CSV table of C-alpha atoms and ligand atoms in Angstrom, one decimal:
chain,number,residue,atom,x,y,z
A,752,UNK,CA,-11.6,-15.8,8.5
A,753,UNK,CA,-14.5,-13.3,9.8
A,754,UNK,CA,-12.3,-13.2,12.9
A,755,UNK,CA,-9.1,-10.0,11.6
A,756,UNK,CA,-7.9,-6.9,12.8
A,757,UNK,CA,-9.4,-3.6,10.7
A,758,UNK,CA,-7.5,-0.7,10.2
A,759,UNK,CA,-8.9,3.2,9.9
A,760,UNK,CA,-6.0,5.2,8.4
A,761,UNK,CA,-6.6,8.4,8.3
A,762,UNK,CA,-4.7,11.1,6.7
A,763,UNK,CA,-3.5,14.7,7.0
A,764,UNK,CA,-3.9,16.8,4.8
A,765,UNK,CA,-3.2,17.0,0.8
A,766,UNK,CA,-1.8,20.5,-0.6
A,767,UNK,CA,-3.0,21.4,-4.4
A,768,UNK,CA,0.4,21.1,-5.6
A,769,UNK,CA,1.0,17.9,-4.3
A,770,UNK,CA,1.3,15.0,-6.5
A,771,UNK,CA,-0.2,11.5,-6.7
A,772,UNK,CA,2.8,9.6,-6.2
A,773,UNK,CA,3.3,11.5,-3.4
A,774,UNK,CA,-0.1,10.5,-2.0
A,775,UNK,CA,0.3,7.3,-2.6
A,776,UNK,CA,3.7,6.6,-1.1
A,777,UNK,CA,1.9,8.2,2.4
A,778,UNK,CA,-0.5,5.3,2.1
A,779,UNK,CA,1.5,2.9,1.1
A,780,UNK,CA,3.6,3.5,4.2
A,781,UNK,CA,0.1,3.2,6.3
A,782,UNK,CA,-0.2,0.3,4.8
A,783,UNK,CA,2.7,-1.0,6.0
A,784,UNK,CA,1.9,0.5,9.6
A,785,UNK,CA,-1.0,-1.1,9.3
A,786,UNK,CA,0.6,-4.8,8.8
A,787,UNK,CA,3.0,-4.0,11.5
A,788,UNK,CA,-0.2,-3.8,13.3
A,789,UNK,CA,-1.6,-6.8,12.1
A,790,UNK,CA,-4.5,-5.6,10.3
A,791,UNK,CA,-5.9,-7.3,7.0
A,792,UNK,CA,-8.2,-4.5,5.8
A,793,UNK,CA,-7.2,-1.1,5.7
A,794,UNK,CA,-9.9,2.0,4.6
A,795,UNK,CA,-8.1,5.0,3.8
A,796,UNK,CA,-10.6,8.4,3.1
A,797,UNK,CA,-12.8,10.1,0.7
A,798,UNK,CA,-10.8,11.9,-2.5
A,799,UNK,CA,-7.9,10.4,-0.5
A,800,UNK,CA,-6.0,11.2,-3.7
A,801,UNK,CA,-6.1,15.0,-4.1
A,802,UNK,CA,-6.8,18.1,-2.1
A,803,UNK,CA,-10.4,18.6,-1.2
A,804,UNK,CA,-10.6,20.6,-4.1
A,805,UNK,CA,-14.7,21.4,-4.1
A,806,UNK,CA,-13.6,24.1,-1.8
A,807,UNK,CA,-12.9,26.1,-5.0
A,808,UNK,CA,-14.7,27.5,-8.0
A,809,UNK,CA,-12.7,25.8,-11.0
A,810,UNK,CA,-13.4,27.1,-13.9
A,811,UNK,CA,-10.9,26.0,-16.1
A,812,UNK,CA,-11.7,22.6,-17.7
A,813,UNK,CA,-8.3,21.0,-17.7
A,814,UNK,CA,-7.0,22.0,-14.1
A,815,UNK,CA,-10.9,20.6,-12.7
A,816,UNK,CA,-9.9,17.0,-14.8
A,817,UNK,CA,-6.8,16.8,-13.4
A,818,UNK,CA,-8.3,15.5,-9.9
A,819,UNK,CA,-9.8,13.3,-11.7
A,820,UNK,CA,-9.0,9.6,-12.4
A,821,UNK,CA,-10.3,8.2,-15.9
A,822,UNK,CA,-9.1,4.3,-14.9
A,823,UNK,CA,-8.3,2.7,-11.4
A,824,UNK,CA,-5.8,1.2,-10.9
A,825,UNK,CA,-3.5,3.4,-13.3
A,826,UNK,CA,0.3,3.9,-13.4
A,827,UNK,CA,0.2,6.1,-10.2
A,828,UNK,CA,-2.3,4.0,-7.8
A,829,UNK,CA,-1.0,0.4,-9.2
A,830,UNK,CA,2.0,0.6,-6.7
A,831,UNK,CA,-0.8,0.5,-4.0
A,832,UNK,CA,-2.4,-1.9,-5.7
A,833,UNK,CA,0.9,-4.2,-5.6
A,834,UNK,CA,1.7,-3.2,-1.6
A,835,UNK,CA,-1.2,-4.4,-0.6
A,836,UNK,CA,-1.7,-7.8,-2.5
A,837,UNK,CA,1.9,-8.1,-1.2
A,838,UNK,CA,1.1,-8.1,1.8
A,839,UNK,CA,-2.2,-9.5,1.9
A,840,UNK,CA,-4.3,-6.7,2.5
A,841,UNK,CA,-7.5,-5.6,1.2
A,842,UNK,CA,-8.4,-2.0,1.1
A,843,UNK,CA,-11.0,0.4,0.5
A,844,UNK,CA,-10.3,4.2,-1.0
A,845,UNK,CA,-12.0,7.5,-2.0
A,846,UNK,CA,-11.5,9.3,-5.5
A,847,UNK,CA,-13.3,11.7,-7.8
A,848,UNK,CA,-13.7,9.2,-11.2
A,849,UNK,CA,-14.3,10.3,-14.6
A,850,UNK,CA,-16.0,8.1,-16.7
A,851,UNK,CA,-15.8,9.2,-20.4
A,852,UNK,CA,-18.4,8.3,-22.5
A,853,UNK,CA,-18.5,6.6,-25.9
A,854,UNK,CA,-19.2,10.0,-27.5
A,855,UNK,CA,-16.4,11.8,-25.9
A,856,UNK,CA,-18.4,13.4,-23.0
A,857,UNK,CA,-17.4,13.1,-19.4
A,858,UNK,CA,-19.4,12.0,-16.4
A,859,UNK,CA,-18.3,13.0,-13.2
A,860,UNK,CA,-18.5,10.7,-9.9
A,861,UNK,CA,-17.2,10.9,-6.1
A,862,UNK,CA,-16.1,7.4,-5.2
A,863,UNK,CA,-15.1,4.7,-3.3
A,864,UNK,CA,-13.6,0.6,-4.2
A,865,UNK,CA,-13.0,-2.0,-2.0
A,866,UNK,CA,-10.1,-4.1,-2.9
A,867,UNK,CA,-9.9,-7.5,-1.8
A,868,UNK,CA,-6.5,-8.8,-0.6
A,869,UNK,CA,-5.2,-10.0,-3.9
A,870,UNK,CA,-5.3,-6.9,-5.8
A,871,UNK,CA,-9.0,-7.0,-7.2
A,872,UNK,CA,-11.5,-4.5,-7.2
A,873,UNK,CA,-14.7,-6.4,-5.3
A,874,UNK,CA,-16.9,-3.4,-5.5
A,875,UNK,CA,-17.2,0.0,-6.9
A,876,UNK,CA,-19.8,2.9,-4.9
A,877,UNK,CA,-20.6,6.2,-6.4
A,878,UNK,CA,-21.5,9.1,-3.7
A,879,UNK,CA,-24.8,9.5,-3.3
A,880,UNK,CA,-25.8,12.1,-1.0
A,881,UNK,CA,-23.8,15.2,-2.6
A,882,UNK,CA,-23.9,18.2,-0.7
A,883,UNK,CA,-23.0,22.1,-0.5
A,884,UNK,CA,-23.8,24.0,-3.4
A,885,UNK,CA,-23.6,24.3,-7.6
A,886,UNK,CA,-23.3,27.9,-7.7
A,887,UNK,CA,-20.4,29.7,-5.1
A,888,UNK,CA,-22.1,30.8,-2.1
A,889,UNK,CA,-20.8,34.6,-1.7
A,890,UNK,CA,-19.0,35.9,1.4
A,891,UNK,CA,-18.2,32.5,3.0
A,892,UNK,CA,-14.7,31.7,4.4
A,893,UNK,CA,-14.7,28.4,1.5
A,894,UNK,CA,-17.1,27.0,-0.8
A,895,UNK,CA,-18.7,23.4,-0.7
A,896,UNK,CA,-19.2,23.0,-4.5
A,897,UNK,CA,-19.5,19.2,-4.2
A,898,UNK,CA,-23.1,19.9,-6.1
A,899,UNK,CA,-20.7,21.7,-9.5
A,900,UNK,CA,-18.6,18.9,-9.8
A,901,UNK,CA,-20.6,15.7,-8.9
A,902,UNK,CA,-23.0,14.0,-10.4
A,903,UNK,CA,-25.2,11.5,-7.9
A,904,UNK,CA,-24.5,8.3,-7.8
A,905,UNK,CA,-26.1,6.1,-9.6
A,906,UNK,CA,-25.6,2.5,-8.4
A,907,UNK,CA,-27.4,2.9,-5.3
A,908,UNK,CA,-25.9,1.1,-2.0
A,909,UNK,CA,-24.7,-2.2,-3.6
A,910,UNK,CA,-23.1,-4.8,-0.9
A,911,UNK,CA,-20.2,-7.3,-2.0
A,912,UNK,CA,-19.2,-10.1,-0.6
A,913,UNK,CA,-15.7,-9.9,-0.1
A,914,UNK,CA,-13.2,-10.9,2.9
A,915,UNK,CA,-15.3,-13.8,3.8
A,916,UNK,CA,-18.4,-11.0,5.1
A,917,UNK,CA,-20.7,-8.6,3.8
A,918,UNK,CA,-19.3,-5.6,2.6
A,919,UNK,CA,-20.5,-2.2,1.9
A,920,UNK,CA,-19.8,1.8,1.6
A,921,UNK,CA,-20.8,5.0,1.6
A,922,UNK,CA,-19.0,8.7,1.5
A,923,UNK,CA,-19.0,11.5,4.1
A,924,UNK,CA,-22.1,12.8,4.1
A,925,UNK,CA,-24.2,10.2,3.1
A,926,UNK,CA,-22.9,8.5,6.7
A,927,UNK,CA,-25.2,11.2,8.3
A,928,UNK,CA,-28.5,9.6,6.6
A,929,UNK,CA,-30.3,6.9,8.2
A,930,UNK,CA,-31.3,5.4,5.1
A,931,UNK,CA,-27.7,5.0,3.7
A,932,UNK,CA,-27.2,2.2,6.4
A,933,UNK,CA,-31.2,0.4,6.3
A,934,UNK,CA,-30.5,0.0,2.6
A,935,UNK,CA,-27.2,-2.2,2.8
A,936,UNK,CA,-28.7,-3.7,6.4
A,937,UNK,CA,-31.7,-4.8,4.4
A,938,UNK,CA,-29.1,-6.8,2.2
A,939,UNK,CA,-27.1,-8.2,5.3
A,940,UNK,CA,-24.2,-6.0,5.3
A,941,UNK,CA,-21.8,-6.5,8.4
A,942,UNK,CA,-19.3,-3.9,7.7
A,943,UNK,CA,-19.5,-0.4,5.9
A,944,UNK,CA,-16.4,1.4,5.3
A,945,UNK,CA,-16.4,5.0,4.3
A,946,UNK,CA,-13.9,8.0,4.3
A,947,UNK,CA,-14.7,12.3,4.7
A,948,UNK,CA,-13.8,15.1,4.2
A,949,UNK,CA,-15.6,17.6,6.8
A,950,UNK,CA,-14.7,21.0,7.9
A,951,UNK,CA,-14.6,22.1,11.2
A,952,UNK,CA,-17.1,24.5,10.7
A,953,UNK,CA,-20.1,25.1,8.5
A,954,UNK,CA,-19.8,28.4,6.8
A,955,UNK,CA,-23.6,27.9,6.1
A,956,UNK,CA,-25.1,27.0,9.3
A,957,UNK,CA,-24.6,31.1,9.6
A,958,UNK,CA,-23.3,31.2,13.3
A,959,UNK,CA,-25.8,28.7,14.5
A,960,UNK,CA,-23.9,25.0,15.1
A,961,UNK,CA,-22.0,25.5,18.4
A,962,UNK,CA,-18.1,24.2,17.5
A,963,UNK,CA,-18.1,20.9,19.6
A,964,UNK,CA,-21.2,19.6,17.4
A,965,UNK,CA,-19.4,18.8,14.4
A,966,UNK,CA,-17.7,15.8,16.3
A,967,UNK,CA,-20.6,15.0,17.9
A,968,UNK,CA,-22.8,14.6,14.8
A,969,UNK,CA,-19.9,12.9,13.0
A,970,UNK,CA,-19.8,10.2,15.6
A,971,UNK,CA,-23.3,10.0,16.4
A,972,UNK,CA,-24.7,9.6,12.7
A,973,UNK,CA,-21.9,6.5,12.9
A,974,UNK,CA,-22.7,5.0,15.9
A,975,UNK,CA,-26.6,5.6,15.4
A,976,UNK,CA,-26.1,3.6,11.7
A,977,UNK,CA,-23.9,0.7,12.9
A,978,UNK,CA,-26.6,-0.2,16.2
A,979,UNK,CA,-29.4,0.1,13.9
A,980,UNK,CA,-28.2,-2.2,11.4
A,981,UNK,CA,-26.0,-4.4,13.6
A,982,UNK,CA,-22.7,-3.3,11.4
A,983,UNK,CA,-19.5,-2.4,11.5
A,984,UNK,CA,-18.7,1.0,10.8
A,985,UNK,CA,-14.8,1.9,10.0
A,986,UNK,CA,-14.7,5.5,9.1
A,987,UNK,CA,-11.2,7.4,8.0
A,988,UNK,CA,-11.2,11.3,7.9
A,989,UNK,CA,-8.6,13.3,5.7
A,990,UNK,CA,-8.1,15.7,8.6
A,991,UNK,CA,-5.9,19.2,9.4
A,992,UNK,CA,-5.5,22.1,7.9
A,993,UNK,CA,-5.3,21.5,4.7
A,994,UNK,CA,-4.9,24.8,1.9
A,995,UNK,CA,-6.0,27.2,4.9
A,996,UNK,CA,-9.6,25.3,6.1
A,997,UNK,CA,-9.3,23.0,9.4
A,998,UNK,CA,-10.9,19.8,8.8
A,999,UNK,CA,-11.9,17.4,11.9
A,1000,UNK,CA,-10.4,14.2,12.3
A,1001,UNK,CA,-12.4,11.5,14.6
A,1002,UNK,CA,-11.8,8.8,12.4
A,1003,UNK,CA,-12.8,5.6,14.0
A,1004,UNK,CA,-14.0,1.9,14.4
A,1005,UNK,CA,-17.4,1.7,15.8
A,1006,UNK,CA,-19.0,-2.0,16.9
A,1007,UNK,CA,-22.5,-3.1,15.9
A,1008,UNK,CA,-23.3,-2.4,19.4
A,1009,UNK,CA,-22.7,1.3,18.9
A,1010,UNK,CA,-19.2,1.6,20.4
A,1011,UNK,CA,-16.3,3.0,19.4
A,1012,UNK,CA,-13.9,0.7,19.3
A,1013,UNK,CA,-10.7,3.0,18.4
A,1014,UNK,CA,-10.6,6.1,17.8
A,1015,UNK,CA,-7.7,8.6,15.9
A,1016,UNK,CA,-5.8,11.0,18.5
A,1017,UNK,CA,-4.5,13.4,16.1
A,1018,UNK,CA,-5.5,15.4,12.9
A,1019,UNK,CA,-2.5,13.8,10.4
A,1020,UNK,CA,-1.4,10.7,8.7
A,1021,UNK,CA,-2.2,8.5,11.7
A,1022,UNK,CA,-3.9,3.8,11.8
A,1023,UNK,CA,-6.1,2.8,14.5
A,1024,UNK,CA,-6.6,-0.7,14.4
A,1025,UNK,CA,-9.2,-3.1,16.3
A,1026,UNK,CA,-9.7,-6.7,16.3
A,1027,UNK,CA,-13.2,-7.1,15.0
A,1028,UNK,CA,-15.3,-10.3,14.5
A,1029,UNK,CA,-18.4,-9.9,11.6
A,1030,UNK,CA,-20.3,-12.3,13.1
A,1031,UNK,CA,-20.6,-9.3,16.0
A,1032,UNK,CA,-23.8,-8.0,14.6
A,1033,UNK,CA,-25.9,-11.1,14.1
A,1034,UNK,CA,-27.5,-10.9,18.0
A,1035,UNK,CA,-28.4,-7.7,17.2
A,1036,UNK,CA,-30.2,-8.4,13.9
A,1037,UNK,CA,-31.5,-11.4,15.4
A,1038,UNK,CA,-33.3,-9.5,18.7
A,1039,UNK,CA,-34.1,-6.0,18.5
A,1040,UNK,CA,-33.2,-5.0,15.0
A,1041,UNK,CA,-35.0,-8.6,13.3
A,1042,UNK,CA,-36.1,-6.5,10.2
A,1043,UNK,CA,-38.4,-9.6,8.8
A,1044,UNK,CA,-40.0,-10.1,12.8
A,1045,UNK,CA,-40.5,-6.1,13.6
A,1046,UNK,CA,-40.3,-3.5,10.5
A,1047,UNK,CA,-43.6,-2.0,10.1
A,1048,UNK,CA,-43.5,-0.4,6.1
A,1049,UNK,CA,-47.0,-0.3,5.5
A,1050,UNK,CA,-46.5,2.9,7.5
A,1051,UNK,CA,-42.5,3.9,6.0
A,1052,UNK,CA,-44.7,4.9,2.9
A,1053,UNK,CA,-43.9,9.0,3.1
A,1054,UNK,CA,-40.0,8.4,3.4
A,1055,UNK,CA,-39.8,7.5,-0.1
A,1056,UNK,CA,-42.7,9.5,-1.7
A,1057,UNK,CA,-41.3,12.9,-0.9
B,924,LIG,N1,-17.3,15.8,1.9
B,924,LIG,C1,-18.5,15.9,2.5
B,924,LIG,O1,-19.5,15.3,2.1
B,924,LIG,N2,-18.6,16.8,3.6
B,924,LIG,C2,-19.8,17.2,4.2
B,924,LIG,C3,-19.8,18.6,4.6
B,924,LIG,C4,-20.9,19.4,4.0
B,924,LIG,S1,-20.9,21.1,4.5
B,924,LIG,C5,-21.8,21.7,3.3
B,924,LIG,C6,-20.2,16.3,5.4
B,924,LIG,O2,-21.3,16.0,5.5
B,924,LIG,O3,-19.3,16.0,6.2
């Protein structure tokens, strides 16, 4: 059906020390929240697996791999795998992959699946938009050293179809770009689900982004991407304090309209759920936003020449 309830579930936060069976036991008991609730989809955060650990400088090889999933699923993310085929539910969830190459060396990724409701991977996305820094940034409260430890992503903004609609993703800050959204809208997508991990404040904006802005811009980029494109938008923060840095939560379900259709109340482990129907979009695409009827690109030249 292209008529089911969606499900946003954010999380709290995720110490260094803790492990992934831990992690996944939280969102396996959102899952079942989740059911309880009705929904069929559920879309869980960026590196929902692990601390937000590009807050650090790692230098030590082993310790940086260890966040750092070679296969998906794999013995400790399989039990999610099997609670949500169980109970019918698809899912979509952030982790840092390592893809080893046939000559032994290691490519690094930040990442995102969707799952369909039997168990399946439908879709894989690889960040691309990686911010903050490759070298630490001296004097700063934390480091954002997504830059060290990433590569971009390479497979551009695929859609899949999966759940009976159009399906895409992104991660964190690629949801602030217009052009994450006009890529998959171009291919028809009617739902993007993404996850982030942002801190409250920027330690680079040097004094400059009054505090209430950071929720502002996170919702706004959202809102601005789903209208535009005449998509769903679920988004699912990893929010709190997590290893000493507040992170905002926020994490919502915005309509193709623009509106926010639920919204998290608190900064932990917490599902927001809203009935949604894909087919919301279409007027939208079909009126204002016709791409084939109003897009003007002889004159889009300069936004991908430099
Ligand atoms: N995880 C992530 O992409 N966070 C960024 C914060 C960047 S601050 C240098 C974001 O855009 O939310």
């Amino acid at each position: 059906s292209r008529q089911f309830t969606v499900a946003a579930a954010q999380m709290g936060p995720v110490a260094r020390a803790d492990t992934r069976s831990q992690v996944i036991d939280r969102l396996i008991a959102m899952l079942h929240t989740a059911n309880q609730a009705g929904a069929t989809l559920v879309v869980f955060p960026e590196l929902a697996l692990t601390t937000f650990f590009p807050r650090w400088v790692i230098d030590d090889p082993e310790e940086l791999d260890s966040y750092f999933e070679a296969e998906m699923p794999n013995n400790e993310t399989q039990p999610l795998f099997a609670a949500a085929a169980e109970l019918g539910i698809g899912f979509h969830l952030g982790y840092a992959e390592m893809v080893i190459e046939d000559d032994g060396s290691k490519r690094y990724f930040n990442t995102a699946i969707i799952v369909d409701r039997d168990g399946q991977i439908a879709g894989k996305y690889r960040k691309v938009h990686i911010p903050g820094h490759a070298e630490p940034q001296p004097g700063q409260t934390h480091q954002h050293l997504e830059k060290r430890y990433f590569e971009p992503g390479d497979l551009g903004f695929p859609v899949f179809r999966s759940m009976d609609g159009v399906m895409g993703m992104c991660i964190c800050n690629d949801r602030r770009w217009p052009e994450t959204y006009r890529v998959m809208g171009l291919q028809g997508v009617e739902l993007v689900m993404l996850g982030y991990n942002t801190p409250s404040t920027n330690p680079f904006a040097k004094g400059e982004e009054a505090p209430h802005l950071g929720m502002f811009h996170n919702h706004l980029s959202m809102q601005a991407g789903a209208y535009q494109n005449g998509t769903w938008v679920v988004a699912s923060a990893k929010a709190g304090m997590e290893e000493g840095i507040h992170h905002m939560g926020g994490s919502c379900i915005i309509a193709p309209t623009g509106e926010i259709a639920a919204q998290a109340q608190t900064e932990g482990d917490e599902v927001v759920t809203a009935p949604i129907d894909l087919g919301r979009g279409v007027y939208i695409r079909e009126t204002i936003f016709n791409f084939a009827a109003h897009r003007r690109i002889e004159h889009y030249g300069l936004n991908t020449s430099r």
